[in-house]
Amino acid sequence: MYAASREALTQTRAALSSALGSVSAGAATAAAAQIGAELFSVVEILDEQRTLRSALSDTSTPGNVREGLAEQVFGGKVSAETLAVLKAAVGQDWSVTSDLLNSLVLVGRESLLKAAADQGQLDAVEDELFRLGRIVAGDPKLEQALSDRSVPAKRKRELLSKLLYGKVTAVAEALATQAVGRLKNSAPADAFDELSNLAAAQREAVVAKVRSSAPLSSEQSDRLTATLTRTYGKPVTVHVEVDPELLSGLVVRVGDEVIDGSGAGRLAALRKSLK
């Protein structure tokens, strides 16, 4: 994202903060959830209507004119708070049209996660999205169904919604189904991992993805979390996936850093040293 779009995103986030600050404290959580859901709906419409999205992102047109068009099209169809965020976004000069749409999605996600945080559900949402990614990655048929470009986005959303209904928080379901409908080149599991990481980022936590040869006990998990927290100097969320092929031990990945303490890793290092 170029500088113009980064600044535009900053201004759009500021508009979200202002919109949420304009409602009463008791209504802020519901407003955050509504803004997120409505921004997703707006993006869905813009994805389908090329002429409209081009007009709303055309930098040769004054920003106030673009804002007026947004109000003309979406006024009365979304809440006043959502409309304020949308007008702030289209009034900015974005480097490319895709930056506008992707940023509306991002701000929508952040608004939904704000609602989850207000309800004390942020940890649950993060964990649910991570586990969903692992489930999809381990089910080739489901992964194919969710990533098939010949299948309309609406049908993929409906499929995932049916699978998740009543099993995860409403915010996790909303985030996951929206992501499935806009998959580009990424695999569904990667998209869910990205959402899980975004949830962790909302509470300034580091995400450690752990592959273990056997399930970790609560005590082992707590010790690992404490060790990583000391190492990185900030809260660490540990997501564990059991992988018997490791033979023993575990592999920890934090960002681009990998700590391989597995039996399989030690064998591979031994083989390499003997060549």
XYZ file of N, CA and C in Angstrom:
825
model
N 0.846 -1.185 0.000
C 0.000 0.000 0.000
C 0.890 1.248 0.000
N 0.642 2.142 -0.955
C 1.437 3.362 -1.065
C 1.027 4.390 -0.009
N 1.839 5.448 0.103
C 1.659 6.437 1.165
C 0.258 7.050 1.158
N -0.263 7.352 -0.039
C -1.590 7.985 -0.125
C -2.653 7.089 0.506
N -2.585 5.803 0.206
C -3.573 4.876 0.750
C -3.378 4.656 2.245
N -2.128 4.652 2.691
C -1.884 4.498 4.130
C -2.489 5.661 4.904
N -2.330 6.872 4.378
C -2.910 8.051 5.024
C -4.438 7.984 4.974
N -4.971 7.521 3.838
C -6.421 7.393 3.698
C -6.972 6.392 4.708
N -6.246 5.296 4.919
C -6.672 4.302 5.896
C -6.644 4.883 7.312
N -5.615 5.668 7.604
C -5.526 6.309 8.916
C -6.739 7.199 9.165
N -7.128 7.963 8.154
C -8.278 8.861 8.280
C -9.579 8.072 8.419
N -9.678 6.938 7.726
C -10.887 6.115 7.816
C -11.002 5.488 9.198
N -9.884 5.051 9.735
C -9.898 4.514 11.109
C -10.301 5.601 12.107
N -9.819 6.811 11.878
C -10.182 7.920 12.764
C -11.685 8.183 12.698
N -12.253 8.037 11.507
C -13.694 8.229 11.348
C -14.468 7.151 12.096
N -13.946 5.919 12.088
C -14.587 4.837 12.850
C -14.565 5.165 14.335
N -13.419 5.601 14.828
C -13.301 5.953 16.244
C -14.262 7.067 16.620
N -14.368 8.062 15.726
C -15.274 9.187 15.973
C -16.732 8.731 15.966
N -17.060 7.844 15.029
C -18.436 7.349 14.921
C -18.828 6.574 16.172
N -17.914 5.744 16.662
C -18.208 4.971 17.867
C -18.260 5.870 19.096
N -17.473 6.939 19.068
C -17.482 7.878 20.184
C -18.723 8.743 20.220
N -19.456 8.779 19.124
C -20.645 9.633 19.046
C -21.890 8.978 19.643
N -21.815 7.669 19.919
C -22.969 6.975 20.496
C -22.750 6.794 21.991
N -23.809 6.520 22.703
C -23.697 6.346 24.147
C -22.868 5.119 24.470
N -22.270 5.109 25.650
C -21.400 4.000 26.050
C -22.137 2.667 25.971
N -23.396 2.665 26.350
C -24.164 1.426 26.351
C -24.480 0.915 24.965
N -24.413 1.802 23.965
C -24.762 1.406 22.596
C -23.543 1.174 21.716
N -22.344 1.421 22.272
C -21.125 1.361 21.459
C -20.849 -0.038 20.920
N -21.093 -1.053 21.731
C -20.815 -2.426 21.293
C -21.706 -2.812 20.129
N -22.992 -2.539 20.248
C -23.927 -2.849 19.173
C -23.603 -2.038 17.926
N -23.197 -0.771 18.113
C -22.852 0.072 16.973
C -21.628 -0.465 16.249
N -20.634 -0.941 17.009
C -19.422 -1.489 16.401
C -19.745 -2.729 15.568
N -20.604 -3.586 16.111
C -20.999 -4.795 15.374
C -21.769 -4.418 14.115
N -22.642 -3.437 14.231
C -23.443 -3.026 13.077
C -22.583 -2.389 11.999
N -21.661 -1.530 12.384
C -20.775 -0.897 11.408
C -19.979 -1.956 10.656
N -19.429 -2.915 11.387
C -18.653 -3.962 10.730
C -19.469 -4.726 9.717
N -20.657 -5.167 10.129
C -21.516 -5.941 9.229
C -21.952 -5.116 8.022
N -22.268 -3.850 8.250
C -22.747 -3.009 7.140
C -21.617 -2.646 6.181
N -20.413 -2.453 6.680
C -19.293 -2.191 5.771
C -19.036 -3.419 4.887
N -19.192 -4.614 5.436
C -19.057 -5.828 4.630
C -20.100 -5.844 3.517
N -21.329 -5.440 3.844
C -22.395 -5.409 2.838
C -22.101 -4.376 1.757
N -21.570 -3.227 2.169
C -21.212 -2.190 1.199
C -20.150 -2.713 0.233
N -19.135 -3.380 0.768
C -18.066 -3.925 -0.074
C -18.614 -4.970 -1.029
N -19.547 -5.778 -0.559
C -20.157 -6.789 -1.429
C -20.845 -6.128 -2.622
N -21.529 -5.022 -2.373
C -22.189 -4.286 -3.457
C -21.159 -3.687 -4.400
N -20.113 -3.090 -3.847
C -19.089 -2.465 -4.678
C -18.319 -3.507 -5.498
N -18.135 -4.693 -4.935
C -17.482 -5.767 -5.692
C -18.276 -6.115 -6.943
N -19.592 -6.005 -6.850
C -20.468 -6.397 -7.954
C -20.714 -5.253 -8.942
N -20.529 -4.003 -8.510
C -20.862 -2.856 -9.349
C -19.607 -2.039 -9.670
N -19.011 -2.375 -10.775
C -17.746 -1.749 -11.166
C -17.884 -0.245 -11.366
N -18.960 0.182 -12.004
C -19.144 1.614 -12.284
C -19.219 2.417 -10.994
N -19.941 1.899 -10.017
C -20.091 2.600 -8.742
C -18.773 2.668 -7.990
N -18.059 1.550 -7.908
C -16.803 1.585 -7.157
C -15.772 2.474 -7.838
N -15.806 2.537 -9.167
C -14.890 3.430 -9.881
C -15.224 4.885 -9.591
N -16.513 5.184 -9.549
C -16.932 6.562 -9.296
C -16.571 6.997 -7.878
N -16.670 6.074 -6.933
C -16.386 6.413 -5.538
C -14.900 6.520 -5.246
N -14.057 6.025 -6.149
C -12.608 6.074 -5.918
C -11.878 6.924 -6.947
N -12.621 7.609 -7.797
C -12.035 8.417 -8.874
C -11.423 9.698 -8.304
N -10.113 9.750 -8.254
C -9.434 10.902 -7.647
C -9.534 12.170 -8.490
N -10.014 12.050 -9.729
C -10.211 13.255 -10.547
C -11.497 13.979 -10.158
N -12.322 13.320 -9.351
C -13.561 13.911 -8.853
C -13.330 14.423 -7.433
N -13.762 15.629 -7.103
C -13.560 16.157 -5.744
C -14.108 15.210 -4.680
N -13.411 15.171 -3.548
C -13.808 14.265 -2.478
C -15.224 14.492 -1.992
N -15.654 15.759 -1.910
C -17.007 16.025 -1.419
C -18.070 15.520 -2.375
N -17.736 15.467 -3.657
C -18.677 14.928 -4.644
C -18.807 13.418 -4.454
N -17.673 12.761 -4.211
C -17.708 11.312 -3.972
C -18.478 11.008 -2.689
N -18.290 11.839 -1.675
C -19.028 11.645 -0.430
C -20.538 11.806 -0.674
N -20.907 12.773 -1.491
C -22.320 12.983 -1.811
C -22.914 11.788 -2.540
N -22.123 11.201 -3.435
C -22.591 10.012 -4.155
C -22.804 8.859 -3.184
N -21.877 8.686 -2.237
C -22.015 7.613 -1.247
C -23.287 7.799 -0.423
N -23.550 9.043 -0.041
C -24.761 9.306 0.737
C -26.009 9.062 -0.098
N -25.953 9.432 -1.376
C -27.104 9.235 -2.262
C -27.416 7.743 -2.427
N -26.379 6.927 -2.549
C -26.574 5.494 -2.791
C -26.886 4.728 -1.508
N -26.177 5.051 -0.433
C -26.281 4.232 0.776
C -27.041 4.898 1.926
N -27.347 6.183 1.786
C -28.093 6.872 2.832
C -29.442 6.206 3.067
N -29.788 5.964 4.329
C -31.051 5.309 4.655
C -30.975 3.790 4.583
N -29.877 3.267 4.026
C -29.716 1.809 3.904
C -28.726 1.264 4.926
N -27.925 2.161 5.483
C -27.003 1.784 6.553
C -27.171 2.793 7.682
N -26.628 2.493 8.837
C -26.742 3.402 9.974
C -25.982 4.695 9.718
N -26.319 5.718 10.484
C -25.638 7.004 10.346
C -24.147 6.855 10.631
N -23.803 5.982 11.591
C -22.395 5.774 11.944
C -21.634 5.109 10.795
N -22.245 4.116 10.182
C -21.608 3.440 9.044
C -21.448 4.397 7.881
N -22.471 5.195 7.622
C -22.411 6.153 6.523
C -21.295 7.163 6.753
N -21.091 7.572 7.997
C -20.024 8.535 8.308
C -18.662 7.929 7.992
N -18.466 6.665 8.344
C -17.197 5.993 8.051
C -17.018 5.841 6.551
N -18.069 5.447 5.868
C -17.999 5.252 4.419
C -17.687 6.564 3.702
N -18.348 7.640 4.091
C -18.106 8.937 3.451
C -16.676 9.399 3.692
N -16.178 9.159 4.903
C -14.786 9.526 5.200
C -13.828 8.752 4.309
N -14.147 7.476 4.062
C -13.269 6.636 3.240
C -13.275 7.082 1.781
N -14.445 7.264 1.210
C -14.506 7.615 -0.224
C -14.052 9.039 -0.469
N -14.046 9.860 0.585
C -13.580 11.232 0.425
C -12.067 11.342 0.370
N -11.367 10.238 0.705
C -9.901 10.217 0.653
C -9.425 9.857 -0.751
N -8.160 10.177 -1.024
C -7.555 9.810 -2.312
C -6.743 8.528 -2.120
N -7.256 7.447 -2.681
C -6.596 6.147 -2.579
C -5.707 5.911 -3.795
N -4.595 5.205 -3.570
C -3.655 4.952 -4.670
C -4.309 4.142 -5.772
N -5.060 3.117 -5.399
C -5.798 2.284 -6.358
C -7.144 1.935 -5.746
N -8.111 1.609 -6.591
C -9.465 1.299 -6.123
C -9.475 0.146 -5.144
N -8.641 -0.869 -5.392
C -8.635 -2.042 -4.519
C -8.245 -1.677 -3.088
N -7.425 -0.633 -2.927
C -7.041 -0.212 -1.576
C -8.261 0.309 -0.811
N -9.152 0.998 -1.504
C -10.371 1.484 -0.862
C -11.206 0.309 -0.361
N -11.458 -0.662 -1.217
C -12.301 -1.791 -0.832
C -11.647 -2.635 0.254
N -10.357 -2.924 0.086
C -9.666 -3.742 1.087
C -9.615 -3.043 2.440
N -9.506 -1.725 2.423
C -9.450 -0.977 3.681
C -10.823 -0.920 4.345
N -11.878 -0.843 3.551
C -13.230 -0.909 4.120
C -13.441 -2.261 4.796
N -12.916 -3.321 4.174
C -13.001 -4.646 4.783
C -12.222 -4.669 6.095
N -11.006 -4.130 6.076
C -10.165 -4.127 7.270
C -10.819 -3.348 8.411
N -11.338 -2.190 8.096
C -11.987 -1.374 9.132
C -13.246 -2.075 9.639
N -13.962 -2.749 8.736
C -15.123 -3.528 9.158
C -14.725 -4.635 10.115
N -13.631 -5.314 9.810
C -13.129 -6.371 10.697
C -12.739 -5.799 12.052
N -12.032 -4.692 12.033
C -11.593 -4.091 13.289
C -12.785 -3.633 14.125
N -13.846 -3.178 13.465
C -15.038 -2.755 14.190
C -15.718 -3.948 14.855
N -15.813 -5.063 14.132
C -16.391 -6.276 14.714
C -15.546 -6.792 15.876
N -14.235 -6.729 15.728
C -13.352 -7.173 16.807
C -13.455 -6.250 18.015
N -13.724 -4.978 17.770
C -13.969 -4.044 18.881
C -15.211 -4.484 19.649
N -16.243 -4.899 18.923
C -17.457 -5.388 19.574
C -17.162 -6.638 20.389
N -16.341 -7.533 19.832
C -15.968 -8.756 20.552
C -15.187 -8.421 21.825
N -14.266 -7.456 21.721
C -13.471 -7.053 22.883
C -14.365 -6.477 23.972
N -15.344 -5.674 23.578
C -16.268 -5.078 24.551
C -17.035 -6.151 25.318
N -17.261 -7.290 24.657
C -18.021 -8.373 25.277
C -17.127 -9.422 25.935
N -15.810 -9.150 25.958
C -14.885 -10.097 26.556
C -14.724 -11.368 25.740
N -14.941 -11.266 24.427
C -14.902 -12.445 23.568
C -13.707 -12.472 22.615
N -12.796 -11.539 22.746
C -11.721 -11.426 21.775
C -10.836 -12.678 21.760
N -10.516 -13.202 22.944
C -9.707 -14.423 23.009
C -10.422 -15.585 22.327
N -11.723 -15.695 22.583
C -12.503 -16.792 22.003
C -12.545 -16.679 20.477
N -12.749 -15.466 19.969
C -12.798 -15.250 18.520
C -11.470 -15.637 17.875
N -10.380 -15.207 18.489
C -9.047 -15.525 17.970
C -8.840 -17.038 17.901
N -9.189 -17.737 18.982
C -9.000 -19.184 19.042
C -9.906 -19.902 18.050
N -11.139 -19.460 17.929
C -12.086 -20.099 17.008
C -11.613 -19.982 15.558
N -11.101 -18.824 15.199
C -10.631 -18.621 13.828
C -9.389 -19.456 13.539
N -8.496 -19.561 14.528
C -7.315 -20.398 14.351
C -7.719 -21.854 14.156
N -8.611 -22.343 14.999
C -9.026 -23.743 14.911
C -9.799 -24.013 13.625
N -10.560 -23.022 13.179
C -11.269 -23.172 11.905
C -10.258 -23.344 10.770
N -9.192 -22.578 10.814
C -8.151 -22.710 9.798
C -7.551 -24.098 9.769
N -7.324 -24.670 10.958
C -6.736 -26.007 11.041
C -7.721 -27.065 10.541
N -8.994 -26.888 10.859
C -10.011 -27.842 10.404
C -10.110 -27.841 8.888
N -10.161 -26.651 8.306
C -10.276 -26.539 6.851
C -9.030 -27.076 6.167
N -7.851 -26.759 6.717
C -6.599 -27.240 6.131
C -6.526 -28.766 6.149
N -7.186 -29.385 7.130
C -7.149 -30.841 7.239
C -8.276 -31.552 6.525
N -9.132 -30.798 5.820
C -10.267 -31.381 5.104
C -10.229 -30.912 3.646
N -9.547 -31.662 2.766
C -9.386 -31.239 1.368
C -10.699 -30.932 0.650
N -11.747 -31.720 0.921
C -13.028 -31.496 0.233
C -13.639 -30.159 0.650
N -13.590 -29.874 1.942
C -14.132 -28.601 2.424
C -13.296 -27.445 1.902
N -11.982 -27.600 1.927
C -11.099 -26.548 1.428
C -11.378 -26.260 -0.043
N -11.584 -27.309 -0.834
C -11.874 -27.137 -2.255
C -13.213 -26.433 -2.451
N -14.208 -26.808 -1.650
C -15.532 -26.202 -1.776
C -15.501 -24.716 -1.458
N -14.682 -24.335 -0.483
C -14.625 -22.927 -0.074
C -13.745 -22.079 -0.977
N -12.835 -22.721 -1.712
C -11.909 -21.962 -2.562
C -12.261 -22.030 -4.050
N -13.250 -22.825 -4.420
C -13.627 -23.007 -5.823
C -14.156 -21.691 -6.411
N -13.449 -21.136 -7.371
C -13.836 -19.843 -7.956
C -15.081 -19.931 -8.827
N -15.447 -21.152 -9.221
C -16.645 -21.315 -10.057
C -17.914 -21.280 -9.204
N -17.761 -21.371 -7.888
C -18.905 -21.341 -6.971
C -19.164 -19.903 -6.541
N -20.398 -19.405 -6.679
C -20.701 -18.025 -6.276
C -20.349 -17.769 -4.810
N -19.897 -16.560 -4.536
C -19.502 -16.198 -3.168
C -20.639 -16.426 -2.183
N -21.862 -16.133 -2.594
C -23.011 -16.294 -1.701
C -23.170 -17.732 -1.257
N -22.981 -18.678 -2.178
C -23.126 -20.090 -1.832
C -22.033 -20.540 -0.873
N -20.817 -20.032 -1.062
C -19.724 -20.404 -0.153
C -19.979 -19.841 1.238
N -20.491 -18.630 1.293
C -20.803 -18.040 2.593
C -21.890 -18.847 3.298
N -22.902 -19.246 2.540
C -24.009 -20.022 3.118
C -23.511 -21.369 3.632
N -22.627 -22.012 2.879
C -22.076 -23.303 3.298
C -21.335 -23.167 4.616
N -20.446 -22.172 4.694
C -19.657 -21.997 5.906
C -20.538 -21.580 7.077
N -21.533 -20.748 6.812
C -22.432 -20.294 7.866
C -23.185 -21.470 8.483
N -23.617 -22.402 7.645
C -24.317 -23.587 8.151
C -23.398 -24.444 9.012
N -22.140 -24.547 8.617
C -21.189 -25.351 9.377
C -20.860 -24.714 10.730
N -20.870 -23.386 10.772
C -20.448 -22.680 11.984
C -21.590 -22.316 12.920
N -22.810 -22.332 12.412
C -23.950 -21.838 13.191
C -24.054 -22.540 14.549
N -24.064 -21.740 15.600
C -24.215 -22.270 16.946
C -22.950 -22.872 17.533
N -21.849 -22.884 16.760
C -20.619 -23.513 17.232
C -19.524 -22.504 17.553
N -19.665 -21.282 17.050
C -18.682 -20.234 17.313
C -19.413 -18.945 17.657
N -18.677 -17.955 18.100
C -19.266 -16.650 18.389
C -19.784 -16.012 17.102
N -20.725 -15.097 17.263
C -21.302 -14.422 16.095
C -20.239 -13.632 15.338
N -19.295 -13.036 16.055
C -18.245 -12.253 15.403
C -17.329 -13.152 14.580
N -16.937 -14.304 15.136
C -16.087 -15.230 14.384
C -16.794 -15.699 13.121
N -18.078 -15.989 13.223
C -18.845 -16.428 12.053
C -18.912 -15.322 11.001
N -19.175 -14.098 11.434
C -19.268 -12.978 10.490
C -17.948 -12.740 9.775
N -16.852 -12.788 10.521
C -15.530 -12.566 9.928
C -15.178 -13.678 8.941
N -15.424 -14.921 9.333
C -15.048 -16.058 8.492
C -15.876 -16.111 7.214
N -17.176 -15.910 7.321
C -18.022 -15.999 6.126
C -17.722 -14.859 5.156
N -17.423 -13.676 5.686
C -17.078 -12.569 4.790
C -15.781 -12.863 4.054
N -14.806 -13.396 4.769
C -13.503 -13.679 4.154
C -13.630 -14.715 3.041
N -14.444 -15.726 3.261
C -14.626 -16.778 2.250
C -15.207 -16.208 0.960
N -16.065 -15.222 1.077
C -16.689 -14.641 -0.106
C -15.769 -13.771 -0.929
N -14.608 -13.370 -0.347
C -13.694 -12.486 -1.081
C -12.304 -13.098 -1.239
N -12.216 -14.419 -1.205
C -10.919 -15.064 -1.386
C -10.357 -14.717 -2.755
N -9.112 -14.335 -2.788
C -8.449 -14.049 -4.061
C -7.496 -15.185 -4.380
N -6.247 -15.015 -4.000
C -5.255 -16.047 -4.285
C -4.886 -16.879 -3.052
N -5.402 -16.494 -1.895
C -5.034 -17.206 -0.671
C -5.969 -18.387 -0.420
N -5.463 -19.386 0.293
C -6.261 -20.536 0.677
C -7.170 -20.138 1.835
N -8.325 -20.790 1.979
C -9.233 -20.437 3.081
C -8.549 -20.493 4.445
N -7.744 -21.539 4.677
C -7.074 -21.673 5.971
C -6.160 -20.484 6.240
N -5.482 -19.999 5.208
C -4.604 -18.833 5.373
C -5.411 -17.588 5.715
N -6.582 -17.466 5.091
C -7.445 -16.314 5.373
C -7.920 -16.331 6.815
N -8.255 -17.518 7.327
C -8.703 -17.620 8.718
C -7.550 -17.356 9.680
N -6.353 -17.795 9.318
C -5.171 -17.507 10.139
C -4.927 -15.996 10.207
N -5.098 -15.331 9.074
C -4.913 -13.877 9.028
C -5.897 -13.182 9.961
N -7.130 -13.667 9.981
C -8.136 -13.084 10.869
C -7.784 -13.336 12.336
N -7.311 -14.543 12.616
C -6.905 -14.870 13.984
C -5.764 -13.958 14.436
N -4.809 -13.726 13.548
C -3.688 -12.838 13.873
C -4.171 -11.404 14.091
N -5.159 -10.981 13.308
C -5.698 -9.635 13.468
C -6.368 -9.491 14.830
N -7.063 -10.541 15.246
C -7.699 -10.516 16.571
C -6.638 -10.395 17.655
N -5.536 -11.132 17.503
C -4.442 -11.047 18.484
C -3.837 -9.655 18.493
N -3.723 -9.053 17.319
C -3.118 -7.723 17.218
C -3.948 -6.664 17.940
N -5.254 -6.895 18.044
C -6.115 -5.915 18.718
C -5.767 -5.789 20.193
N -5.175 -6.826 20.766
C -4.745 -6.730 22.162
C -3.223 -6.757 22.271
N -2.581 -6.407 21.146
C -1.125 -6.263 21.086
C -0.407 -7.528 21.538
N -0.942 -8.665 21.129
C -0.333 -9.952 21.487
C 0.459 -10.514 20.318
N 1.512 -11.262 20.631
C 2.296 -11.992 19.648
C 1.664 -13.370 19.488
N 1.594 -13.869 18.243
C 1.024 -15.186 17.994
C 2.141 -16.203 17.784
N 2.119 -17.261 18.586
C 3.070 -18.360 18.422
C 2.311 -19.583 17.935
N 2.679 -20.052 16.749
C 2.047 -21.253 16.188
C 2.952 -22.442 16.487
N 2.408 -23.373 17.237
C 3.204 -24.485 17.747
C 2.709 -25.801 17.160
N 3.641 -26.563 16.607
C 3.347 -27.947 16.212
C 4.015 -28.857 17.225
N 3.232 -29.706 17.840
C 3.742 -30.579 18.893
C 3.522 -32.034 18.514
N 4.480 -32.893 18.893
C 4.364 -34.311 18.571
C 3.236 -34.975 19.353
N 2.821 -34.369 20.458
C 1.748 -34.902 21.291
C 1.013 -33.728 21.939
N -0.223 -33.935 22.372
C -0.959 -32.838 23.016
C -0.207 -32.324 24.239
N -0.252 -31.017 24.442
C 0.380 -30.411 25.612
C -0.615 -30.370 26.767
N -0.131 -30.649 27.956
C -0.977 -30.501 29.134
C -1.162 -29.010 29.413
N -2.116 -28.689 30.267
C -2.341 -27.278 30.624
C -1.084 -26.676 31.251
N -0.403 -27.478 32.077
C 0.818 -26.995 32.726
C 1.915 -26.729 31.698
N 2.071 -27.644 30.728
C 3.088 -27.464 29.685
C 2.773 -26.231 28.834
N 1.508 -26.067 28.491
C 1.101 -24.911 27.686
C 1.353 -23.609 28.431
N 1.043 -23.598 29.723
C 1.260 -22.392 30.537
C 2.749 -22.055 30.622
N 3.598 -23.092 30.788
C 5.043 -22.857 30.882
C 5.580 -22.313 29.560
N 5.099 -22.879 28.454
C 5.546 -22.419 27.139
C 5.119 -20.970 26.915
N 3.881 -20.651 27.270
C 3.381 -19.281 27.107
C 4.204 -18.303 27.943
N 4.502 -18.682 29.171
C 5.287 -17.811 30.055
C 6.694 -17.594 29.514
N 7.292 -18.657 28.998
C 8.652 -18.551 28.444
C 8.679 -17.633 27.232
N 7.714 -17.803 26.341
C 7.659 -16.977 25.132
C 7.335 -15.524 25.470
N 6.496 -15.322 26.473
C 6.160 -13.956 26.895
C 7.403 -13.242 27.410
N 8.217 -13.950 28.175
C 9.474 -13.353 28.661
C 10.422 -13.074 27.496
N 10.467 -13.984 26.550
C 11.384 -13.846 25.415
C 11.040 -12.649 24.546
N 9.746 -12.474 24.268
C 9.334 -11.416 23.338
C 8.886 -10.126 24.033
N 8.778 -10.159 25.340
C 8.484 -8.944 26.081
C 7.087 -8.402 25.898
N 6.149 -9.234 25.483
C 4.752 -8.829 25.359
C 3.879 -10.080 25.423
N 2.561 -9.919 25.617
C 1.691 -11.094 25.709
C 1.812 -11.982 24.469
N 1.790 -13.280 24.672
C 1.898 -14.248 23.582
C 0.693 -15.175 23.607
N 0.060 -15.325 22.448
C -1.006 -16.306 22.288
C -0.399 -17.553 21.664
N -0.596 -18.697 22.297
C -0.030 -19.947 21.797
C -1.132 -20.801 21.181
N -0.989 -21.109 19.890
C -1.918 -22.000 19.200
C -1.189 -23.305 18.909
N -1.705 -24.402 19.432
C -1.029 -25.688 19.317
C -1.741 -26.603 18.335
N -0.972 -27.206 17.443
C -1.472 -28.208 16.504
C -0.639 -29.475 16.686
N -1.303 -30.596 16.899
C -0.596 -31.863 17.109
C -0.169 -32.447 15.763
N 1.120 -32.797 15.663
C 1.691 -33.365 14.439
C 2.584 -34.544 14.816
N 2.044 -35.774 14.788
C 2.817 -36.964 15.180
C 4.082 -37.178 14.352
N 4.125 -36.616 13.136
C 5.293 -36.805 12.286
C 6.549 -36.145 12.851
N 6.368 -35.295 13.843
C 7.534 -34.652 14.466
C 8.327 -35.635 15.335
N 7.718 -36.787 15.640
C 8.340 -37.851 16.446
C 8.418 -37.478 17.925
N 8.982 -36.328 18.243
C 9.051 -35.865 19.632
C 9.247 -34.356 19.620
N 9.048 -33.729 20.788
C 9.300 -32.292 20.891
C 8.286 -31.449 20.153
N 8.696 -30.240 19.792
C 7.779 -29.320 19.122
C 8.529 -28.304 18.267
N 7.771 -27.645 17.395
C 8.290 -26.578 16.549
C 7.470 -25.330 16.828
N 8.151 -24.235 17.124
C 7.475 -22.974 17.440
C 7.781 -21.959 16.338
N 6.726 -21.363 15.785
C 6.906 -20.311 14.773
C 6.270 -19.026 15.278
N 7.080 -17.979 15.354
C 6.602 -16.639 15.706
C 7.010 -15.721 14.573
N 6.046 -15.315 13.763
C 6.377 -14.526 12.580
C 7.261 -15.341 11.655
N 8.412 -14.796 11.303
C 9.355 -15.493 10.422
C 10.375 -16.318 11.197
N 10.325 -16.252 12.522
C 11.292 -16.969 13.347
C 10.778 -18.360 13.690
N 11.623 -19.376 13.485
C 11.241 -20.760 13.754
C 12.223 -21.382 14.742
N 11.672 -21.970 15.793
C 12.482 -22.692 16.775
C 12.109 -24.163 16.654
N 13.023 -24.969 16.114
C 12.733 -26.378 15.859
C 13.383 -27.246 16.938
N 12.574 -27.711 17.873
C 13.067 -28.598 18.916
C 12.468 -29.987 18.786
N 12.078 -30.354 17.573
C 11.428 -31.645 17.353
C 12.447 -32.745 17.071
N 12.025 -33.969 17.281
C 12.872 -35.099 16.941
C 13.151 -35.168 15.460
N 12.122 -34.872 14.661
C 12.304 -34.884 13.210
C 13.304 -33.820 12.784
N 13.263 -32.660 13.446
C 14.195 -31.593 13.119
C 15.619 -31.957 13.464
N 15.786 -32.608 14.606
C 17.135 -33.022 15.008
C 17.693 -34.094 14.067
N 16.822 -35.001 13.608
C 17.256 -36.026 12.656
C 17.674 -35.394 11.338
N 16.884 -34.400 10.893
C 17.216 -33.723 9.630
C 18.552 -33.004 9.750
N 18.803 -32.373 10.900
C 20.075 -31.681 11.101
C 21.229 -32.669 11.132
N 20.992 -33.839 11.731
C 22.032 -34.873 11.792
C 22.366 -35.389 10.406
N 21.323 -35.640 9.610
C 21.552 -36.111 8.243
C 22.374 -35.095 7.455
N 22.032 -33.820 7.626
C 22.718 -32.751 6.894
C 24.201 -32.695 7.302
N 24.468 -32.906 8.608
C 25.852 -32.826 9.084
C 26.676 -34.011 8.606
N 26.015 -35.127 8.260
C 26.743 -36.323 7.828
C 27.035 -36.342 6.348
N 26.443 -35.397 5.605
C 26.666 -35.360 4.144
C 28.079 -34.833 3.817
